[in-house]
CSV table of C-alpha atoms in Angstrom, one decimal:
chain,number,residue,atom,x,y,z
A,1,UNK,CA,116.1,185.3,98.1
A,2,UNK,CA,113.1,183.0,98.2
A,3,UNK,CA,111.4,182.1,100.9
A,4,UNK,CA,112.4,178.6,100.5
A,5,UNK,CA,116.0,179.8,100.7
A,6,UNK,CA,115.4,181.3,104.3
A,7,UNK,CA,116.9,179.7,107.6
A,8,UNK,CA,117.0,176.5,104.7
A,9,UNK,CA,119.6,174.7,106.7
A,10,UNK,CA,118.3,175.4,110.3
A,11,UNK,CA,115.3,174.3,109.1
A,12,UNK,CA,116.0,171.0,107.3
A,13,UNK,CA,118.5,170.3,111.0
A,14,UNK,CA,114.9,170.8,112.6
A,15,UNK,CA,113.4,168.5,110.6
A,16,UNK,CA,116.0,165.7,110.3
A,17,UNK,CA,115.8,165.9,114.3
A,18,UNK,CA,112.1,165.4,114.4
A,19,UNK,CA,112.6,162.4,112.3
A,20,UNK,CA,115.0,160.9,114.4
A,21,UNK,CA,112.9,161.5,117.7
A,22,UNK,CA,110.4,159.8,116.0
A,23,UNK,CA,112.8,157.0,115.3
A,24,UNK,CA,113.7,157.1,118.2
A,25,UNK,CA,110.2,156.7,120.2
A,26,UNK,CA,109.3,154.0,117.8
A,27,UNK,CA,112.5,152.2,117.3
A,28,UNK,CA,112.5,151.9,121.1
A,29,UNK,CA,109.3,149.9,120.7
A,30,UNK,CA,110.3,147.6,118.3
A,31,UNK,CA,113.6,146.9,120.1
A,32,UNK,CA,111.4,146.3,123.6
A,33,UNK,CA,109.0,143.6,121.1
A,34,UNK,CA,112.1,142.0,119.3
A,35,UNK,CA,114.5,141.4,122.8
A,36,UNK,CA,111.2,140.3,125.1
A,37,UNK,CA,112.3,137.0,126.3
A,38,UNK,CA,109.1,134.6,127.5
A,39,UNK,CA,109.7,132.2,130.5
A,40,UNK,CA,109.0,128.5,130.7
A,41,UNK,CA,109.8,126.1,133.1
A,42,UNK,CA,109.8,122.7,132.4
A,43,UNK,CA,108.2,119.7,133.9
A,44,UNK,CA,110.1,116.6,135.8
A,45,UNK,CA,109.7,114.9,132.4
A,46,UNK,CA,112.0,117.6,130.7
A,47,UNK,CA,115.0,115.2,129.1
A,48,UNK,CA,117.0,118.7,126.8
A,49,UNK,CA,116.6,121.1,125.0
A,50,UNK,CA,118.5,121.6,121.2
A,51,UNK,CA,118.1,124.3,118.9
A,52,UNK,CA,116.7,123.5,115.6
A,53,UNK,CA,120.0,124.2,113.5
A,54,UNK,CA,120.8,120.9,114.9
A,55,UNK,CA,119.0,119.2,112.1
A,56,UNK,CA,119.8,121.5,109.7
A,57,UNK,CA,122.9,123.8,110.7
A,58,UNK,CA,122.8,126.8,107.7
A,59,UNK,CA,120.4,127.9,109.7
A,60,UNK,CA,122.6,127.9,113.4
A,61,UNK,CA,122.4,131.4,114.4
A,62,UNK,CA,120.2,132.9,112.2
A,63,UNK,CA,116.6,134.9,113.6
A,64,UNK,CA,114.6,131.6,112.6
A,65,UNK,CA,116.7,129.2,114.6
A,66,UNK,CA,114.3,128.4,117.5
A,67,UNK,CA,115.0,125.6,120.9
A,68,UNK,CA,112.9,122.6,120.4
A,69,UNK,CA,112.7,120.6,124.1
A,70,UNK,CA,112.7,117.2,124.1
A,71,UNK,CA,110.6,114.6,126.5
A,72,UNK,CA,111.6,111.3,126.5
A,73,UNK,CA,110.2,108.5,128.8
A,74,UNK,CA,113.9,106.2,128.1
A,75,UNK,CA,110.3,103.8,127.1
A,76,UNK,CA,110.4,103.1,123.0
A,77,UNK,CA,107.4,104.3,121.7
A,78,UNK,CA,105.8,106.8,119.2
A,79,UNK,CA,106.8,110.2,119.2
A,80,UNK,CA,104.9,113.9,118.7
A,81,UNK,CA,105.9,117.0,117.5
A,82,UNK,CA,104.1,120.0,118.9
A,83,UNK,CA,104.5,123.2,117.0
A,84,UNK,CA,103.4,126.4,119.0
A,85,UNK,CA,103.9,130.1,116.9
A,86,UNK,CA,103.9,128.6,113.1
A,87,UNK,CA,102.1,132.0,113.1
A,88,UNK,CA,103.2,134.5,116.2
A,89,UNK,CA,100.0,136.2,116.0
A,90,UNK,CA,98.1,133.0,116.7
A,91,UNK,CA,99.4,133.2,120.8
A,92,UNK,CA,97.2,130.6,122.1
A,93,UNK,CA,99.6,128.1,120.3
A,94,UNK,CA,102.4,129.3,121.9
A,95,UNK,CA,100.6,129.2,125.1
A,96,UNK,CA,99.5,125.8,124.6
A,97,UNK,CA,103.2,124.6,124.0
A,98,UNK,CA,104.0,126.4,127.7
A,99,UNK,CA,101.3,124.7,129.5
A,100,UNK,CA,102.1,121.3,127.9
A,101,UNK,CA,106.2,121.4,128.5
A,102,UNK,CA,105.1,123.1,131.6
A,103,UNK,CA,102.9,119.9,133.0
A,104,UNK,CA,103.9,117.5,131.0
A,105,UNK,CA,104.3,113.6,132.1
A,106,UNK,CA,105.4,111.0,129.1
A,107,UNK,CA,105.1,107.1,130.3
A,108,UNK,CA,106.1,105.8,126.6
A,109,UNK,CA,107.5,107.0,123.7
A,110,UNK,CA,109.1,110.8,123.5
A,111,UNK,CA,107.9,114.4,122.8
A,112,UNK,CA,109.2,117.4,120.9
A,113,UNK,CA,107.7,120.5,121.6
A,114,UNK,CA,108.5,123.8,119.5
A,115,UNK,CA,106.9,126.8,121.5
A,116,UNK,CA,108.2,129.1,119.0
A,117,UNK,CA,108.1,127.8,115.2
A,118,UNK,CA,108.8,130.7,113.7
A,119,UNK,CA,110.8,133.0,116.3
A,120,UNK,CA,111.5,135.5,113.9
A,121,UNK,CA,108.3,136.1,113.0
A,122,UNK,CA,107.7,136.4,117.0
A,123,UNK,CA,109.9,139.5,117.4
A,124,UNK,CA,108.3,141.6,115.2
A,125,UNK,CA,104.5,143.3,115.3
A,126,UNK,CA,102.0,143.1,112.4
A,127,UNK,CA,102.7,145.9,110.4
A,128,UNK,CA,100.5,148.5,109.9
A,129,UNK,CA,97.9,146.4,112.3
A,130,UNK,CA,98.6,148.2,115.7
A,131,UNK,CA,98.7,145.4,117.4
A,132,UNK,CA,99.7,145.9,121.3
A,133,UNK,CA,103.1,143.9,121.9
A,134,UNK,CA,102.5,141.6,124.5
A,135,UNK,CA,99.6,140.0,126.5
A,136,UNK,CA,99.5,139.1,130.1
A,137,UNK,CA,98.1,136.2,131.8
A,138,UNK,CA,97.0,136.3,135.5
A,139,UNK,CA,99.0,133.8,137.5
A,140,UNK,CA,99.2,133.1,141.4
A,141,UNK,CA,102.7,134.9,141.3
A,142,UNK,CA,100.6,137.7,139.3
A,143,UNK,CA,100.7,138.8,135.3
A,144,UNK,CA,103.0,136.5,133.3
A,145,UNK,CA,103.8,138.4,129.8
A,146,UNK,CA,104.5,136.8,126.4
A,147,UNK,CA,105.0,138.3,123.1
A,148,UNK,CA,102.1,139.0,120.1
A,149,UNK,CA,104.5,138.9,117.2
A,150,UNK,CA,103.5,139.0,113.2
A,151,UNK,CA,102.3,136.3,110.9
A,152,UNK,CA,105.4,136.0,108.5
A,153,UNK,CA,109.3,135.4,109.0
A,154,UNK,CA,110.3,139.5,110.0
A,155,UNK,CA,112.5,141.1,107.3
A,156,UNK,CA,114.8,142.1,109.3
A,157,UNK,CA,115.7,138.2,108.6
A,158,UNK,CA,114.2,137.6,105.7
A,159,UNK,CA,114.0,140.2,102.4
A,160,UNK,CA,113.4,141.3,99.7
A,161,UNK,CA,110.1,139.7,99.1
A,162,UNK,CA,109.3,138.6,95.3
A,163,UNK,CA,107.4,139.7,93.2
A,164,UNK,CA,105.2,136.4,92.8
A,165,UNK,CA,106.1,133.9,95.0
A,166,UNK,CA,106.9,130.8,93.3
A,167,UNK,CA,106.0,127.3,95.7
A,168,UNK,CA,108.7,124.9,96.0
A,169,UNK,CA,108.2,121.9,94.8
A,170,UNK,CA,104.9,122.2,92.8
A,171,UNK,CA,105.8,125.9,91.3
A,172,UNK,CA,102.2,127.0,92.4
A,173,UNK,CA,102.1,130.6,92.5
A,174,UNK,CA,101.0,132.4,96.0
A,175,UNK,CA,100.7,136.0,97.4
A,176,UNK,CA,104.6,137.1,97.3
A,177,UNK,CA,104.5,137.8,101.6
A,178,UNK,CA,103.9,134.0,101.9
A,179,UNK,CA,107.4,133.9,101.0
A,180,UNK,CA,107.9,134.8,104.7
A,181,UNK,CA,105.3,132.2,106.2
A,182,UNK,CA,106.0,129.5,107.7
A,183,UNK,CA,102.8,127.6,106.5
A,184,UNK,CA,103.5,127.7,102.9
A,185,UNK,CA,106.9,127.3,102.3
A,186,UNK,CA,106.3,123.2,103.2
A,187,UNK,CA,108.2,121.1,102.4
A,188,UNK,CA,111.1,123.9,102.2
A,189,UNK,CA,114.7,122.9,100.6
A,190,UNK,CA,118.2,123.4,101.7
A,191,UNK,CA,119.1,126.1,99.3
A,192,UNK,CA,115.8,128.3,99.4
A,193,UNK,CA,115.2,131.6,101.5
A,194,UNK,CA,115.3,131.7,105.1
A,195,UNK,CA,111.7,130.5,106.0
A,196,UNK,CA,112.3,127.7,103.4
A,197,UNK,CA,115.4,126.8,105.0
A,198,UNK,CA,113.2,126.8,108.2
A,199,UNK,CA,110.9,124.3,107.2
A,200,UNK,CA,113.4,122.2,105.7
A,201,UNK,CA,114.6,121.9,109.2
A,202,UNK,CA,111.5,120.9,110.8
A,203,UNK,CA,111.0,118.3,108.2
A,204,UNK,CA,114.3,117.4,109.1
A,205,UNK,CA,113.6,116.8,112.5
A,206,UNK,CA,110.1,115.1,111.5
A,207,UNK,CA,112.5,112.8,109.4
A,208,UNK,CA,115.6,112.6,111.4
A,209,UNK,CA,113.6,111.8,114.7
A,210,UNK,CA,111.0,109.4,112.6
A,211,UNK,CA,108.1,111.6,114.4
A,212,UNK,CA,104.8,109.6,114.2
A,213,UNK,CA,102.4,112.6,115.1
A,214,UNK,CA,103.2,115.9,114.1
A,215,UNK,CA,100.8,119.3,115.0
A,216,UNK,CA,100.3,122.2,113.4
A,217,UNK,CA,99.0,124.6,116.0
A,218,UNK,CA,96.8,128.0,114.7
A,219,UNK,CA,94.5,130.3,115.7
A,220,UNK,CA,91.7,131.2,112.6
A,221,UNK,CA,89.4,134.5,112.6
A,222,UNK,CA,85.7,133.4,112.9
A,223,UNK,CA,85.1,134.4,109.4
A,224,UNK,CA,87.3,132.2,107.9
A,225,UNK,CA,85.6,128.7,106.7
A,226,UNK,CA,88.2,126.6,108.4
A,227,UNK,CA,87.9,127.4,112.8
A,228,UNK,CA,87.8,124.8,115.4
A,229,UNK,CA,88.5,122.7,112.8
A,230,UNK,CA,91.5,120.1,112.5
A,231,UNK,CA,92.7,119.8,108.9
A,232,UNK,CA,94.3,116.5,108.2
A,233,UNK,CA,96.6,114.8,105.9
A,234,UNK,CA,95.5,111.6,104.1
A,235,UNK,CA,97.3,109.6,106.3
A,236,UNK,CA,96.0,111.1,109.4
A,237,UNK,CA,92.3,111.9,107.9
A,238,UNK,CA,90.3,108.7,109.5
A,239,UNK,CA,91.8,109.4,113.0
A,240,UNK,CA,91.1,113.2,112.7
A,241,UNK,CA,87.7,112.5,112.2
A,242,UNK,CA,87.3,110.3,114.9
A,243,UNK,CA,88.7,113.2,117.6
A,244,UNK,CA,86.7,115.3,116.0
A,245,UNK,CA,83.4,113.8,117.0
A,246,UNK,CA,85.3,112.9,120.4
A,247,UNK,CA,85.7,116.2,121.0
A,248,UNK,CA,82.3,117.4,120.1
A,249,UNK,CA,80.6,115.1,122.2
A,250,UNK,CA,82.4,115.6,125.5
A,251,UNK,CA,83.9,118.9,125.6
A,252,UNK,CA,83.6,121.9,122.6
A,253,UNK,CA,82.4,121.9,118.9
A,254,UNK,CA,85.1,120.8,116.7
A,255,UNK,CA,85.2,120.4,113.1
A,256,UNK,CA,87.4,117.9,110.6
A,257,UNK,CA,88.5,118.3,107.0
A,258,UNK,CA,90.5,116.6,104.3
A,259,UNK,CA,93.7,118.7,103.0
A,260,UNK,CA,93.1,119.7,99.9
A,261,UNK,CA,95.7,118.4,97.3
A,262,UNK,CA,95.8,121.9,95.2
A,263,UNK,CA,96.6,124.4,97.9
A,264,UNK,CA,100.3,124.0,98.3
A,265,UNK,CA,103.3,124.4,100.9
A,266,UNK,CA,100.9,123.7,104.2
A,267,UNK,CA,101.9,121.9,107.1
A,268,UNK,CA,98.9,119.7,106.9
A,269,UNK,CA,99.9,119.0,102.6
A,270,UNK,CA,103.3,119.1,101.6
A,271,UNK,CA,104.4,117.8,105.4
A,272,UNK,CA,102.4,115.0,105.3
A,273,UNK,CA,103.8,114.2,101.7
A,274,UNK,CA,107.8,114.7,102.4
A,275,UNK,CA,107.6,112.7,106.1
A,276,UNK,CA,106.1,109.8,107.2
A,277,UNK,CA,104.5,111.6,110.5
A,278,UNK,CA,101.0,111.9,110.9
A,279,UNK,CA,100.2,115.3,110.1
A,280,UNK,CA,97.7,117.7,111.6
A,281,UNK,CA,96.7,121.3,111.8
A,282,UNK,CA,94.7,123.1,114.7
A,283,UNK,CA,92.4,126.1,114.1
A,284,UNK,CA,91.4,127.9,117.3
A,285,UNK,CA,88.5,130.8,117.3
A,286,UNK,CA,90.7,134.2,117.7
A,287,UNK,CA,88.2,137.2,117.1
A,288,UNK,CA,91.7,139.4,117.5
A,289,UNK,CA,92.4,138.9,114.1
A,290,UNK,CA,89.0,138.9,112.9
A,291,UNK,CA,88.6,142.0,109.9
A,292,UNK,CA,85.4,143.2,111.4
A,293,UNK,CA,86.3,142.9,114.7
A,294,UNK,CA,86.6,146.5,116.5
A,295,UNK,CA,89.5,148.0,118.7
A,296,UNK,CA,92.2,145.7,118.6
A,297,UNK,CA,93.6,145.6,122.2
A,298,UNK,CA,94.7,142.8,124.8
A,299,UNK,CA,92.0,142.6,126.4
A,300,UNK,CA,90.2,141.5,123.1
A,301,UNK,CA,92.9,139.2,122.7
A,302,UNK,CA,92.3,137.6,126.4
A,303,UNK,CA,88.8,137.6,126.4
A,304,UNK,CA,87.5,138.0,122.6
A,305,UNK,CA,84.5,139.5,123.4
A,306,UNK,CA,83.2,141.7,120.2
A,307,UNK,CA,80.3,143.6,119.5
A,308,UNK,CA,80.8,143.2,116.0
A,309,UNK,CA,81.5,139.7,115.8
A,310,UNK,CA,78.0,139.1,117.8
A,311,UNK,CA,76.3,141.1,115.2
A,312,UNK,CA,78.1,139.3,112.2
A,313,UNK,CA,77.3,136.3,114.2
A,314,UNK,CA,73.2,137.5,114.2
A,315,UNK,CA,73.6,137.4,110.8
A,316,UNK,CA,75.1,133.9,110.1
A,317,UNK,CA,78.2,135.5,108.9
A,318,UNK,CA,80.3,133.2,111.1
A,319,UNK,CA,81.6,129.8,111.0
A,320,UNK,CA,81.9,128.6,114.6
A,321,UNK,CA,79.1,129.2,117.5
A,322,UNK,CA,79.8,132.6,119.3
A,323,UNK,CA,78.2,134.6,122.2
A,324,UNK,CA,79.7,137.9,123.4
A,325,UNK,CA,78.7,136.8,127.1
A,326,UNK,CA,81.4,134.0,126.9
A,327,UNK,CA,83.2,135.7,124.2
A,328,UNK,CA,86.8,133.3,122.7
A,329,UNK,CA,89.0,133.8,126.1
A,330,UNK,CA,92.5,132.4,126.0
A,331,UNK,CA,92.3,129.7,128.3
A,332,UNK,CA,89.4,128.4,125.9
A,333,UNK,CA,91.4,128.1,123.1
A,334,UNK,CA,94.7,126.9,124.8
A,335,UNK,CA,92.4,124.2,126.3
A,336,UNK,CA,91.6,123.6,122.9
A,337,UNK,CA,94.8,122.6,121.4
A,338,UNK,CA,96.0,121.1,124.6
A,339,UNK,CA,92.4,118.7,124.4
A,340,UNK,CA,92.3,118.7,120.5
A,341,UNK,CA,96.1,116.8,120.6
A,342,UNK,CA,95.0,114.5,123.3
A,343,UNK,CA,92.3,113.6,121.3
A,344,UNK,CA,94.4,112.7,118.6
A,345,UNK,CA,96.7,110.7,120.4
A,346,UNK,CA,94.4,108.6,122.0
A,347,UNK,CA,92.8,108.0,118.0
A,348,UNK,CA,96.6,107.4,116.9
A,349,UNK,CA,97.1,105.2,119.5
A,350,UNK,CA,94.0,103.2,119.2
A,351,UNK,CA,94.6,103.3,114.9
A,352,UNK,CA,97.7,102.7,114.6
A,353,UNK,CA,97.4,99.3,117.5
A,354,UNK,CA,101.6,99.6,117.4
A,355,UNK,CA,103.5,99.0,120.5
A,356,UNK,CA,106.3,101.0,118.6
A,357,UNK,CA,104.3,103.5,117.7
A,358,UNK,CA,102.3,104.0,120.9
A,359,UNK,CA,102.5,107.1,123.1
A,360,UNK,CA,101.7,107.5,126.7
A,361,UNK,CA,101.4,110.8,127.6
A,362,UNK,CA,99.6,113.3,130.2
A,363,UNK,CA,99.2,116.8,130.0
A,364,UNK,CA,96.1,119.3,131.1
A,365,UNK,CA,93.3,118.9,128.8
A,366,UNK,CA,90.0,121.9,128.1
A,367,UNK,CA,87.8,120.7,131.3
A,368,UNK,CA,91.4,121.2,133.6
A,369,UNK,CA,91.4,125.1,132.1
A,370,UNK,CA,87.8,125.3,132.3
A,371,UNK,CA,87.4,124.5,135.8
A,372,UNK,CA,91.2,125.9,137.2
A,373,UNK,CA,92.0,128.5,135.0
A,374,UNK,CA,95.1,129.2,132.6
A,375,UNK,CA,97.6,130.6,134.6
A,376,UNK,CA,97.4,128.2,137.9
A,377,UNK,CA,98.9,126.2,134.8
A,378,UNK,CA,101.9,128.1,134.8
A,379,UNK,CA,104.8,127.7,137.2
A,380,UNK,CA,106.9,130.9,139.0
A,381,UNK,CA,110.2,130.6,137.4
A,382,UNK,CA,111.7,133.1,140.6
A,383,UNK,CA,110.5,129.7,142.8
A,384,UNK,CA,111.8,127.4,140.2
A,385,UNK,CA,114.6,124.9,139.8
A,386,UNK,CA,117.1,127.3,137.9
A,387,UNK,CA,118.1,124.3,135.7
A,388,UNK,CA,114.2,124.0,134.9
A,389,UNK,CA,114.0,127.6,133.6
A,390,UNK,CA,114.4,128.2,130.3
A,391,UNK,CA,113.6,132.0,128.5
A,392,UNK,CA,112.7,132.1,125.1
B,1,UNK,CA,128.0,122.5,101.5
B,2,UNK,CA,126.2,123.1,104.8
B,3,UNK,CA,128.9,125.8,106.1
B,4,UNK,CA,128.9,127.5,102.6
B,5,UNK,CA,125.2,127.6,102.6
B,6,UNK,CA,125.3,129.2,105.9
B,7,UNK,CA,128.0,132.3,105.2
B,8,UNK,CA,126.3,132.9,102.4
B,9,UNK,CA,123.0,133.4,104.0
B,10,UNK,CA,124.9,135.3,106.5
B,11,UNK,CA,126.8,137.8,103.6
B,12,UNK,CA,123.6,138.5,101.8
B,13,UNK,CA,121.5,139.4,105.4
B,14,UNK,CA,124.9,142.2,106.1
B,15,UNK,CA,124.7,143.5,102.4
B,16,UNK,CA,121.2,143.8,102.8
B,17,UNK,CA,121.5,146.0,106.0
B,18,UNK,CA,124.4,147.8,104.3
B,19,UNK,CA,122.4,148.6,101.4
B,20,UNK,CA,119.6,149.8,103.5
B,21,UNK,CA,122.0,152.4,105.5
B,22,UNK,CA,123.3,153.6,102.1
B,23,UNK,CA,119.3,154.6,101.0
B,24,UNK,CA,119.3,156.3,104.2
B,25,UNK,CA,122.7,158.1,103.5
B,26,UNK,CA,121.3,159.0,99.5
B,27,UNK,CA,118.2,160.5,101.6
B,28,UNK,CA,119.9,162.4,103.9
B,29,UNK,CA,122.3,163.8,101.0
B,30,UNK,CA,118.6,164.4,99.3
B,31,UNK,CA,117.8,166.5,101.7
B,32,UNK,CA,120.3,168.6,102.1
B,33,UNK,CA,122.2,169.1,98.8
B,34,UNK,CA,119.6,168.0,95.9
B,35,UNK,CA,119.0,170.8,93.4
B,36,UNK,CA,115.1,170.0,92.4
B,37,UNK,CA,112.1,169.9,94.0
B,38,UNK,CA,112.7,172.8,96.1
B,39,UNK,CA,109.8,173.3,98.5
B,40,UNK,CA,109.4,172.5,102.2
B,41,UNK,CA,106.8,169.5,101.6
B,42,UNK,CA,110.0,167.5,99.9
B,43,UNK,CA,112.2,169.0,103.1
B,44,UNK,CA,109.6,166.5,105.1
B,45,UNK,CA,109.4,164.0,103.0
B,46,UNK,CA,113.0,163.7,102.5
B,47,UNK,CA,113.8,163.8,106.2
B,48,UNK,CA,110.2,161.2,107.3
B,49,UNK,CA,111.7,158.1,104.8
B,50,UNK,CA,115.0,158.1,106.0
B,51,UNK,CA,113.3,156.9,109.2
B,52,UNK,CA,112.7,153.0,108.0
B,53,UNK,CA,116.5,152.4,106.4
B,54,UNK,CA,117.9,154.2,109.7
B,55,UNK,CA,115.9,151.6,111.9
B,56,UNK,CA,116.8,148.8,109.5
B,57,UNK,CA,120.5,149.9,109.1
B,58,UNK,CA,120.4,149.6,112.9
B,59,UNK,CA,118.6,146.0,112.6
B,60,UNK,CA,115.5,147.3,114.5
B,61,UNK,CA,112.5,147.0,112.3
């Protein structure tokens, strides 16, 4: 007998159960990532919430069909879409979403907020990325957690992925995992994969609901030409430009650029081009995600302080100022989004010079975070009005 | 058109996770009945990939 042929069975049993406790330790990760559920709780202004299959039902009880909350003042008006999560791993958009439906007042016209664009792609860690699974922000009622999910639609939802994929409508071919994203599957169609189907609701919703502004919220790595930058549609280009030197005279650096016509299936493109909204997207600085950046853990996530970024920053390697003293924290680049949209309604407002189109809104702005920090933002959904908590 | 659109999406996703569960079944028969590629190392490799089709049978990862 060979030695192969010794205690063969017992030994292949041994095996198979070491592979299953190792399915086991890890599976039980993944489940504790994909069943997480975030709390928000909504402000006075809160008017409902619907699910997204509303405006397109194929996608009713699918992993991509996400609650969009509606604010509406009863006072016609203009109307913004805010989408938080297009990209999971971008968390300071979700967070942004929270502390606007969280605070927010609306005097005229009505607001949409999406905290979660792409929820499947929120249940699921980067792969191969070891990425910790949740971050925790420091409250008064102590550490509030929320998901860090994965960039693309998860495939437990979504799969196989093709070979090349193939952009619908232009037929411009891209890396085959942007199948799965969100941000280049604009303007999507009814019959196409899952994340297609996704953005053809969202258009839906931009077309259904005639949405004047609609915002694309990300986070960028500092590397990566396009940070603190808004990238606008044609349409929304002029008004862009003019929050953008708002914003960098009174309260951060913040940078504006024309969508380019050749790079297909982006929000800030093909949105722009199959709506009549306003369309703009929102880079943040998020050193997390950065390739050089060192051990990926929350605390780089909260505070985005990183050796390596300061010495790639030494070198002029980066496109956005950076100091390790300061670092990118959260509540920096929530403020960002929450100041960068307030911006741009207040340049949409003053544009546009349409009582039908005009929207009155509050919500906390950069300076707010600055000075009172993120989480005194957030509200203690144990203390809250039941009917004003919602999980997600 | 909607409702047809949506079974289908809904057949395809369960044929998918059944497919996957049926790798994982090939695997395990790999491992214990295949007549090639006798050493240990295939013994371990055999029994390590029928980890991702048993957590995506299960619709974990």
């Amino acid at each position: 007998m060979s030695g192969y042929e010794t205690y063969k069975i017992p030994r292949k049993i041994l095996l198979l159960a070491f592979a299953l406790l190792l399915a086991l330790l890890g599976g039980r990760e993944f489940v504790e990532l994909r069943t997480m559920k975030e709390t928000v709780v909504v402000s006075p202004a809160f008017t409902k919430v619907v699910m997204l299959s509303e405006y397109f039902p194929p996608i009713r009880g699918t992993g991509v069909d996400t609650p969009v909350y509606i604010y509406d003042s009863g006072v016609p008006g203009g109307s913004m879409f805010y989408l938080g999560g297009t990209h999971p791993y971008e968390p300071a958009t979700t967070l942004s979403a929270y502390v606007m439906m969280e605070n927010l007042k609306v005097e005229k016209g009505r607001v949409f907020v999406c905290p979660h664009a792409n929820r499947s792609a929120a249940t699921v860690g980067m792969l191969g990325n070891a990425y910790p699974k949740f971050l925790h922000v420091e409250t008064p009622f102590g550490p509030k957690a929320y998901r860090i999910g994965d960039r693309n639609t998860s495939p437990l939802d979504q799969w196989p992925d093709p070979f090349t994929y193939v952009h619908y409508p232009s037929g411009q071919n891209l890396d085959y995992t942007d199948a799965r994203n969100l941000n280049r599957t604009y303007p999507g169609r009814p019959d196409g994969s899952l994340t297609e189907q996704l953005t053809y609701a969202i258009m839906e919703l931009n077309r259904k609901e005639k949405i004047t502004l609609f915002v694309d919220a990300h986070e960028a790595s500092l590397m990566y030409p396009v940070v603190s930058t808004y990238v606008a549609h044609d349409r929304a280009l002029d008004m862009a430009m003019m929050a953008s030197m708002e914003l960098s005279a009174t309260e951060f650096p913040m940078k504006c650029e024309a969508s380019p016509k050749g790079l297909r299936g982006l929000s800030h493109r093909d949105a722009g081009d199959f709506c009549d909204a306003l369309v703009i997207l929102m880079e943040t600085p998020e050193p997390f995600i950065d390739r050089v950046a060192g051990k990926i853990t929350e605390q780089l996530m909260m505070d985005g302080k990183d050796e390596f970024l300061q010495t790639a920053a030494d070198h002029g390697l980066l496109f956005t100022d950076y100091n390790i003293e300061t670092g990118c924290p959260m509540w920096d680049r929530v403020g960002r989004h929450l100041s960068g949209t307030r911006a741009m309604i207040r340049q949409m407002n003053e544009f546009l010079m349409e009582p039908s189109k005009e929207l009155r809104v509050s919500f906390p702005a950069y300076s707010d975070l600055k000075e009172r920090g993120l989480g005194s933002f957030l509200h203690d959904p144990a203390k809250a009005d039941p009917a004003k908590v919602f999980l997600n | 058109m909607d409702e047809f659109l949506r079974v289908s999406n809904e057949l395809i996703h369960q044929i998918y996770f059944g497919l996957a569960g049926l790798c994982g079944l090939v695997l395990l028969r790999g491992l214990f009945f295949r007549n090639t590629r006798k050493t240990i190392v295939y013994d371990i490799v055999y029994a390590y990939t029928i980890i991702p089709f048993l957590l995506r049978a299960l619709h974990i990862k």
